[in-house]
Amino acid sequence: SQKIEQNSEALNIQEGKTATLTCNYTNYSPAYLQWYRQDPGRGPVFLLLIRENEKEKRKERLKVTFDTTLKQSLFHITASQPADSATYLCALMDSNYQLIWGAGTKLIIKP
Amino acid sequence: DTAVSQTPKYLVTQMGNDKSIKCEQNLGHDTMYWYKQDSKKFLKIMFSYNNKELIINETVPNRFSPKSPDKAHLNLHINSLELGDSAVYFCASSQDSPLAGYNEQFFGPGTRLTVL
């Protein structure tokens, strides 16, 4: 069956360190993968997109990698700040042109 | 200016009632979506409209009926509400149809529906 998995446990990181979140998928061959941020009581906000032929994408303190062999994307936040605390969702496009979403990983940055 | 807005933000109602959620986007996008986010936080697509035409219609009960009077609006009407309909419903929009490929989606603030 097709699955997209993110670590369901909250990730606690000390301020200033790099936070790394994982998104694994099975039985998909996505053309691209997206990362979103969701704060409590709000809708997801788009952060980054990475295509299947791209290994890495950066935006300010954010970096996304995409390994289609491992079927995995990693999302990094460097020099993390308490304001980075949120739930981070990955989503991939399936063969029916729909975004399939992971359940998200809650990130907590401790001052 | 709000990009994607939804009303109401909270909706508490009894089983068996009929209710509607409204969505509007002022981004000039061609495509709009309705998602359901359950208690486990999974977002699941329900419907998608491109230029007022239905392009994605997932397996949802036919008690749910979307209506798009124009490409800036996509409303969701729910008949005979059930306990299992309790969730947060998100409206979203994107510039192009997902059939065109890459599409960043812009989400509304969500409507928390509670069925008693």
mmCIF file of C-alpha atoms in Angstrom:
data_model
loop_
_atom_site.group_PDB
_atom_site.id
_atom_site.type_symbol
_atom_site.label_atom_id
_atom_site.label_comp_id
_atom_site.label_asym_id
_atom_site.label_seq_id
_atom_site.Cartn_x
_atom_site.Cartn_y
_atom_site.Cartn_z
ATOM 1 C CA SER A 1 0.000 0.000 0.000
ATOM 2 C CA GLN A 2 1.053 3.585 -0.491
ATOM 3 C CA LYS A 3 2.226 5.418 2.577
ATOM 4 C CA ILE A 4 3.880 8.667 3.532
ATOM 5 C CA GLU A 5 5.370 8.742 7.006
ATOM 6 C CA GLN A 6 6.720 11.404 9.274
ATOM 7 C CA ASN A 7 7.936 10.944 12.807
ATOM 8 C CA SER A 8 4.830 11.230 14.947
ATOM 9 C CA GLU A 9 6.808 12.049 18.077
ATOM 10 C CA ALA A 10 7.637 15.656 18.791
ATOM 11 C CA LEU A 11 11.198 16.702 18.090
ATOM 12 C CA ASN A 12 12.834 18.795 20.807
ATOM 13 C CA ILE A 13 15.846 20.828 19.725
ATOM 14 C CA GLN A 14 17.967 23.359 21.572
ATOM 15 C CA GLU A 15 17.911 26.857 20.140
ATOM 16 C CA GLY A 16 20.783 27.454 17.742
ATOM 17 C CA LYS A 17 21.109 23.800 16.736
ATOM 18 C CA THR A 18 20.045 22.251 13.441
ATOM 19 C CA ALA A 19 16.679 20.516 13.369
ATOM 20 C CA THR A 20 16.265 17.644 10.918
ATOM 21 C CA LEU A 21 12.866 16.213 10.056
ATOM 22 C CA THR A 22 12.249 13.100 8.006
ATOM 23 C CA CYS A 23 9.635 12.199 5.430
ATOM 24 C CA ASN A 24 9.568 8.635 4.108
ATOM 25 C CA TYR A 25 7.269 7.254 1.472
ATOM 26 C CA THR A 26 6.545 3.875 -0.065
ATOM 27 C CA ASN A 27 4.992 2.841 -3.355
ATOM 28 C CA TYR A 28 5.011 6.320 -4.818
ATOM 29 C CA SER A 29 7.137 7.822 -7.553
ATOM 30 C CA PRO A 30 6.462 11.489 -6.958
ATOM 31 C CA ALA A 31 7.537 14.102 -9.447
ATOM 32 C CA TYR A 32 8.049 16.487 -6.564
ATOM 33 C CA LEU A 33 7.674 16.837 -2.854
ATOM 34 C CA GLN A 34 6.614 19.869 -0.820
ATOM 35 C CA TRP A 35 7.152 20.961 2.763
ATOM 36 C CA TYR A 36 4.668 23.094 4.696
ATOM 37 C CA ARG A 37 4.563 24.606 8.137
ATOM 38 C CA GLN A 38 1.395 24.519 10.248
ATOM 39 C CA ASP A 39 0.880 26.519 13.425
ATOM 40 C CA PRO A 40 -1.901 25.631 15.907
ATOM 41 C CA GLY A 41 -5.299 26.795 14.709
ATOM 42 C CA ARG A 42 -3.996 27.810 11.294
ATOM 43 C CA GLY A 43 -3.751 26.400 7.812
ATOM 44 C CA PRO A 44 -0.495 25.020 6.375
ATOM 45 C CA VAL A 45 1.923 27.485 4.818
ATOM 46 C CA PHE A 46 4.130 26.474 1.882
ATOM 47 C CA LEU A 47 7.878 26.472 2.539
ATOM 48 C CA LEU A 48 9.789 24.594 -0.150
ATOM 49 C CA LEU A 49 9.320 22.316 -3.135
ATOM 50 C CA ILE A 50 11.901 19.903 -4.475
ATOM 51 C CA ARG A 51 11.659 18.049 -7.762
ATOM 52 C CA GLU A 52 12.646 14.437 -8.350
ATOM 53 C CA ASN A 53 15.712 15.457 -10.357
ATOM 54 C CA GLU A 54 16.946 17.797 -7.608
ATOM 55 C CA LYS A 55 19.072 16.543 -4.753
ATOM 56 C CA GLU A 56 18.889 19.631 -2.578
ATOM 57 C CA LYS A 57 17.029 22.920 -2.294
ATOM 58 C CA ARG A 58 17.765 25.835 0.020
ATOM 59 C CA LYS A 59 15.888 28.873 1.221
ATOM 60 C CA GLU A 60 17.503 31.030 3.884
ATOM 61 C CA ARG A 61 17.935 28.757 6.950
ATOM 62 C CA LEU A 62 15.928 25.938 5.357
ATOM 63 C CA LYS A 63 17.301 23.044 3.351
ATOM 64 C CA VAL A 64 15.470 20.123 1.798
ATOM 65 C CA THR A 65 16.995 16.997 0.313
ATOM 66 C CA PHE A 66 15.275 14.401 -1.807
ATOM 67 C CA ASP A 67 16.592 10.863 -2.255
ATOM 68 C CA THR A 68 14.364 8.955 -4.675
ATOM 69 C CA THR A 69 16.387 5.762 -4.135
ATOM 70 C CA LEU A 70 15.820 5.808 -0.388
ATOM 71 C CA LYS A 71 12.341 7.295 -0.942
ATOM 72 C CA GLN A 72 13.090 9.916 1.624
ATOM 73 C CA SER A 73 13.172 13.671 2.041
ATOM 74 C CA LEU A 74 14.988 15.446 4.848
ATOM 75 C CA PHE A 75 14.061 18.942 6.003
ATOM 76 C CA HIS A 76 16.690 20.927 7.883
ATOM 77 C CA ILE A 77 16.412 24.174 9.819
ATOM 78 C CA THR A 78 19.797 25.586 10.738
ATOM 79 C CA ALA A 79 20.387 28.004 13.612
ATOM 80 C CA SER A 80 16.938 27.101 14.924
ATOM 81 C CA GLN A 81 14.903 29.651 16.862
ATOM 82 C CA PRO A 82 11.906 29.284 19.199
ATOM 83 C CA ALA A 83 9.793 30.932 16.465
ATOM 84 C CA ASP A 84 10.507 27.870 14.305
ATOM 85 C CA SER A 85 8.398 25.766 16.670
ATOM 86 C CA ALA A 86 5.469 24.394 14.667
ATOM 87 C CA THR A 87 4.288 21.240 12.935
ATOM 88 C CA TYR A 88 5.994 20.532 9.626
ATOM 89 C CA LEU A 89 4.149 18.598 6.934
ATOM 90 C CA CYS A 90 5.490 16.940 3.835
ATOM 91 C CA ALA A 91 3.303 16.311 0.823
ATOM 92 C CA LEU A 92 3.910 14.555 -2.467
ATOM 93 C CA MET A 93 2.051 14.500 -5.727
ATOM 94 C CA ASP A 94 0.646 11.088 -6.575
ATOM 95 C CA SER A 95 -0.166 9.663 -9.997
ATOM 96 C CA ASN A 96 -3.686 11.114 -9.786
ATOM 97 C CA TYR A 97 -2.247 14.631 -9.445
ATOM 98 C CA GLN A 98 -3.339 14.902 -5.846
ATOM 99 C CA LEU A 99 -1.197 16.036 -2.949
ATOM 100 C CA ILE A 100 -0.836 13.229 -0.418
ATOM 101 C CA TRP A 101 0.087 14.487 3.029
ATOM 102 C CA GLY A 102 2.031 13.147 5.936
ATOM 103 C CA ALA A 103 0.635 13.662 9.428
ATOM 104 C CA GLY A 104 3.443 16.067 10.272
ATOM 105 C CA THR A 105 6.153 16.275 12.897
ATOM 106 C CA LYS A 106 5.842 18.712 15.761
ATOM 107 C CA LEU A 107 9.073 20.644 16.264
ATOM 108 C CA ILE A 108 9.805 22.348 19.584
ATOM 109 C CA ILE A 109 12.772 24.682 19.823
ATOM 110 C CA LYS A 110 13.817 25.281 23.393
ATOM 111 C CA PRO A 111 15.433 28.605 24.320
ATOM 112 C CA ASP B 1 -5.490 41.503 2.872
ATOM 113 C CA THR B 2 -6.618 37.956 3.529
ATOM 114 C CA ALA B 3 -5.635 35.633 0.685
ATOM 115 C CA VAL B 4 -7.897 32.654 1.413
ATOM 116 C CA SER B 5 -10.736 33.186 3.859
ATOM 117 C CA GLN B 6 -13.271 30.788 5.302
ATOM 118 C CA THR B 7 -16.428 31.264 7.312
ATOM 119 C CA PRO B 8 -17.302 30.316 9.929
ATOM 120 C CA LYS B 9 -14.149 29.553 11.888
ATOM 121 C CA TYR B 10 -16.074 27.403 14.354
ATOM 122 C CA LEU B 11 -19.251 25.465 13.743
ATOM 123 C CA VAL B 12 -21.021 23.462 16.430
ATOM 124 C CA THR B 13 -24.169 21.659 15.423
ATOM 125 C CA GLN B 14 -26.384 18.680 16.134
ATOM 126 C CA MET B 15 -26.386 15.405 14.245
ATOM 127 C CA GLY B 16 -28.743 15.400 11.323
ATOM 128 C CA ASN B 17 -28.461 19.113 10.602
ATOM 129 C CA ASP B 18 -27.376 20.632 7.287
ATOM 130 C CA LYS B 19 -24.606 23.220 7.283
ATOM 131 C CA SER B 20 -22.431 25.164 4.847
ATOM 132 C CA ILE B 21 -18.872 26.459 4.941
ATOM 133 C CA LYS B 22 -17.873 29.290 2.643
ATOM 134 C CA CYS B 23 -14.490 29.945 1.080
ATOM 135 C CA GLU B 24 -13.169 32.851 -0.923
ATOM 136 C CA GLN B 25 -9.735 33.573 -2.399
ATOM 137 C CA ASN B 26 -8.540 36.940 -3.683
ATOM 138 C CA LEU B 27 -5.333 35.638 -5.253
ATOM 139 C CA GLY B 28 -6.743 35.270 -8.746
ATOM 140 C CA HIS B 29 -6.044 31.543 -8.659
ATOM 141 C CA ASP B 30 -7.762 29.121 -11.007
ATOM 142 C CA THR B 31 -7.999 26.148 -8.674
ATOM 143 C CA MET B 32 -9.580 25.668 -5.264
ATOM 144 C CA TYR B 33 -9.677 22.703 -2.901
ATOM 145 C CA TRP B 34 -11.424 21.358 0.141
ATOM 146 C CA TYR B 35 -9.451 19.267 2.623
ATOM 147 C CA LYS B 36 -10.468 17.479 5.797
ATOM 148 C CA GLN B 37 -7.967 17.261 8.669
ATOM 149 C CA ASP B 38 -8.902 14.615 11.169
ATOM 150 C CA SER B 39 -7.877 14.211 14.786
ATOM 151 C CA LYS B 40 -4.674 12.459 13.714
ATOM 152 C CA LYS B 41 -3.776 15.551 11.702
ATOM 153 C CA PHE B 42 -3.840 13.879 8.296
ATOM 154 C CA LEU B 43 -4.947 16.219 5.547
ATOM 155 C CA LYS B 44 -7.132 14.467 2.987
ATOM 156 C CA ILE B 45 -8.284 15.998 -0.255
ATOM 157 C CA MET B 46 -12.037 15.995 -0.734
ATOM 158 C CA PHE B 47 -12.668 18.083 -3.827
ATOM 159 C CA SER B 48 -10.898 20.309 -6.284
ATOM 160 C CA TYR B 49 -12.320 22.786 -8.754
ATOM 161 C CA ASN B 50 -10.514 24.407 -11.648
ATOM 162 C CA ASN B 51 -12.249 27.409 -13.194
ATOM 163 C CA LYS B 52 -15.532 26.309 -11.610
ATOM 164 C CA GLU B 53 -15.237 22.770 -12.935
ATOM 165 C CA LEU B 54 -14.863 19.761 -10.677
ATOM 166 C CA ILE B 55 -11.536 18.017 -11.343
ATOM 167 C CA ILE B 56 -10.948 15.971 -8.188
ATOM 168 C CA ASN B 57 -13.754 14.228 -6.392
ATOM 169 C CA GLU B 58 -12.449 11.837 -3.802
ATOM 170 C CA THR B 59 -14.508 9.136 -2.215
ATOM 171 C CA VAL B 60 -16.512 11.194 0.207
ATOM 172 C CA PRO B 61 -20.145 10.615 1.167
ATOM 173 C CA ASN B 62 -22.563 12.276 -1.210
ATOM 174 C CA ARG B 63 -23.844 14.227 1.794
ATOM 175 C CA PHE B 64 -20.947 16.542 0.963
ATOM 176 C CA SER B 65 -21.610 18.784 -2.002
ATOM 177 C CA PRO B 66 -19.220 21.474 -3.190
ATOM 178 C CA LYS B 67 -20.430 24.470 -5.150
ATOM 179 C CA SER B 68 -18.302 26.943 -7.063
ATOM 180 C CA PRO B 69 -20.322 29.959 -8.213
ATOM 181 C CA ASP B 70 -17.170 31.517 -9.671
ATOM 182 C CA LYS B 71 -13.480 30.716 -9.573
ATOM 183 C CA ALA B 72 -12.920 32.862 -6.467
ATOM 184 C CA HIS B 73 -15.435 30.943 -4.372
ATOM 185 C CA LEU B 74 -15.827 27.325 -3.369
ATOM 186 C CA ASN B 75 -18.446 26.489 -0.789
ATOM 187 C CA LEU B 76 -19.028 23.182 0.948
ATOM 188 C CA HIS B 77 -22.490 22.061 1.912
ATOM 189 C CA ILE B 78 -22.958 19.103 4.227
ATOM 190 C CA ASN B 79 -26.309 17.362 4.656
ATOM 191 C CA SER B 80 -27.409 15.151 7.541
ATOM 192 C CA LEU B 81 -24.301 15.731 9.630
ATOM 193 C CA GLU B 82 -22.832 12.760 11.482
ATOM 194 C CA LEU B 83 -20.528 12.510 14.466
ATOM 195 C CA GLY B 84 -17.696 11.340 12.209
ATOM 196 C CA ASP B 85 -17.850 14.566 10.240
ATOM 197 C CA SER B 86 -16.261 16.384 13.179
ATOM 198 C CA ALA B 87 -12.906 17.654 11.953
ATOM 199 C CA VAL B 88 -11.169 20.775 10.720
ATOM 200 C CA TYR B 89 -12.004 21.619 7.117
ATOM 201 C CA PHE B 90 -9.506 23.633 5.106
ATOM 202 C CA CYS B 91 -10.042 25.464 1.894
ATOM 203 C CA ALA B 92 -7.011 26.062 -0.325
ATOM 204 C CA SER B 93 -6.190 27.516 -3.696
ATOM 205 C CA SER B 94 -3.422 27.265 -6.275
ATOM 206 C CA GLN B 95 -2.501 29.204 -9.380
ATOM 207 C CA ASP B 96 -3.021 26.334 -11.788
ATOM 208 C CA SER B 97 -4.695 22.954 -11.919
ATOM 209 C CA PRO B 98 -2.724 20.134 -10.236
ATOM 210 C CA LEU B 99 -2.895 18.423 -13.624
ATOM 211 C CA ALA B 100 -0.455 21.074 -14.829
ATOM 212 C CA GLY B 101 2.179 19.865 -12.371
ATOM 213 C CA TYR B 102 3.862 21.790 -9.594
ATOM 214 C CA ASN B 103 1.420 23.802 -7.528
ATOM 215 C CA GLU B 104 2.062 25.596 -4.295
ATOM 216 C CA GLN B 105 -1.162 25.676 -2.324
ATOM 217 C CA PHE B 106 -2.425 28.522 -0.173
ATOM 218 C CA PHE B 107 -4.638 27.556 2.734
ATOM 219 C CA GLY B 108 -7.413 29.268 4.603
ATOM 220 C CA PRO B 109 -7.492 29.351 8.422
ATOM 221 C CA GLY B 110 -9.745 26.314 8.684
ATOM 222 C CA THR B 111 -13.255 25.679 9.998
ATOM 223 C CA ARG B 112 -13.507 23.517 13.083
ATOM 224 C CA LEU B 113 -16.728 21.529 12.794
ATOM 225 C CA THR B 114 -18.067 19.797 15.886
ATOM 226 C CA VAL B 115 -21.087 17.550 15.530
ATOM 227 C CA LEU B 116 -22.839 16.725 18.798
#
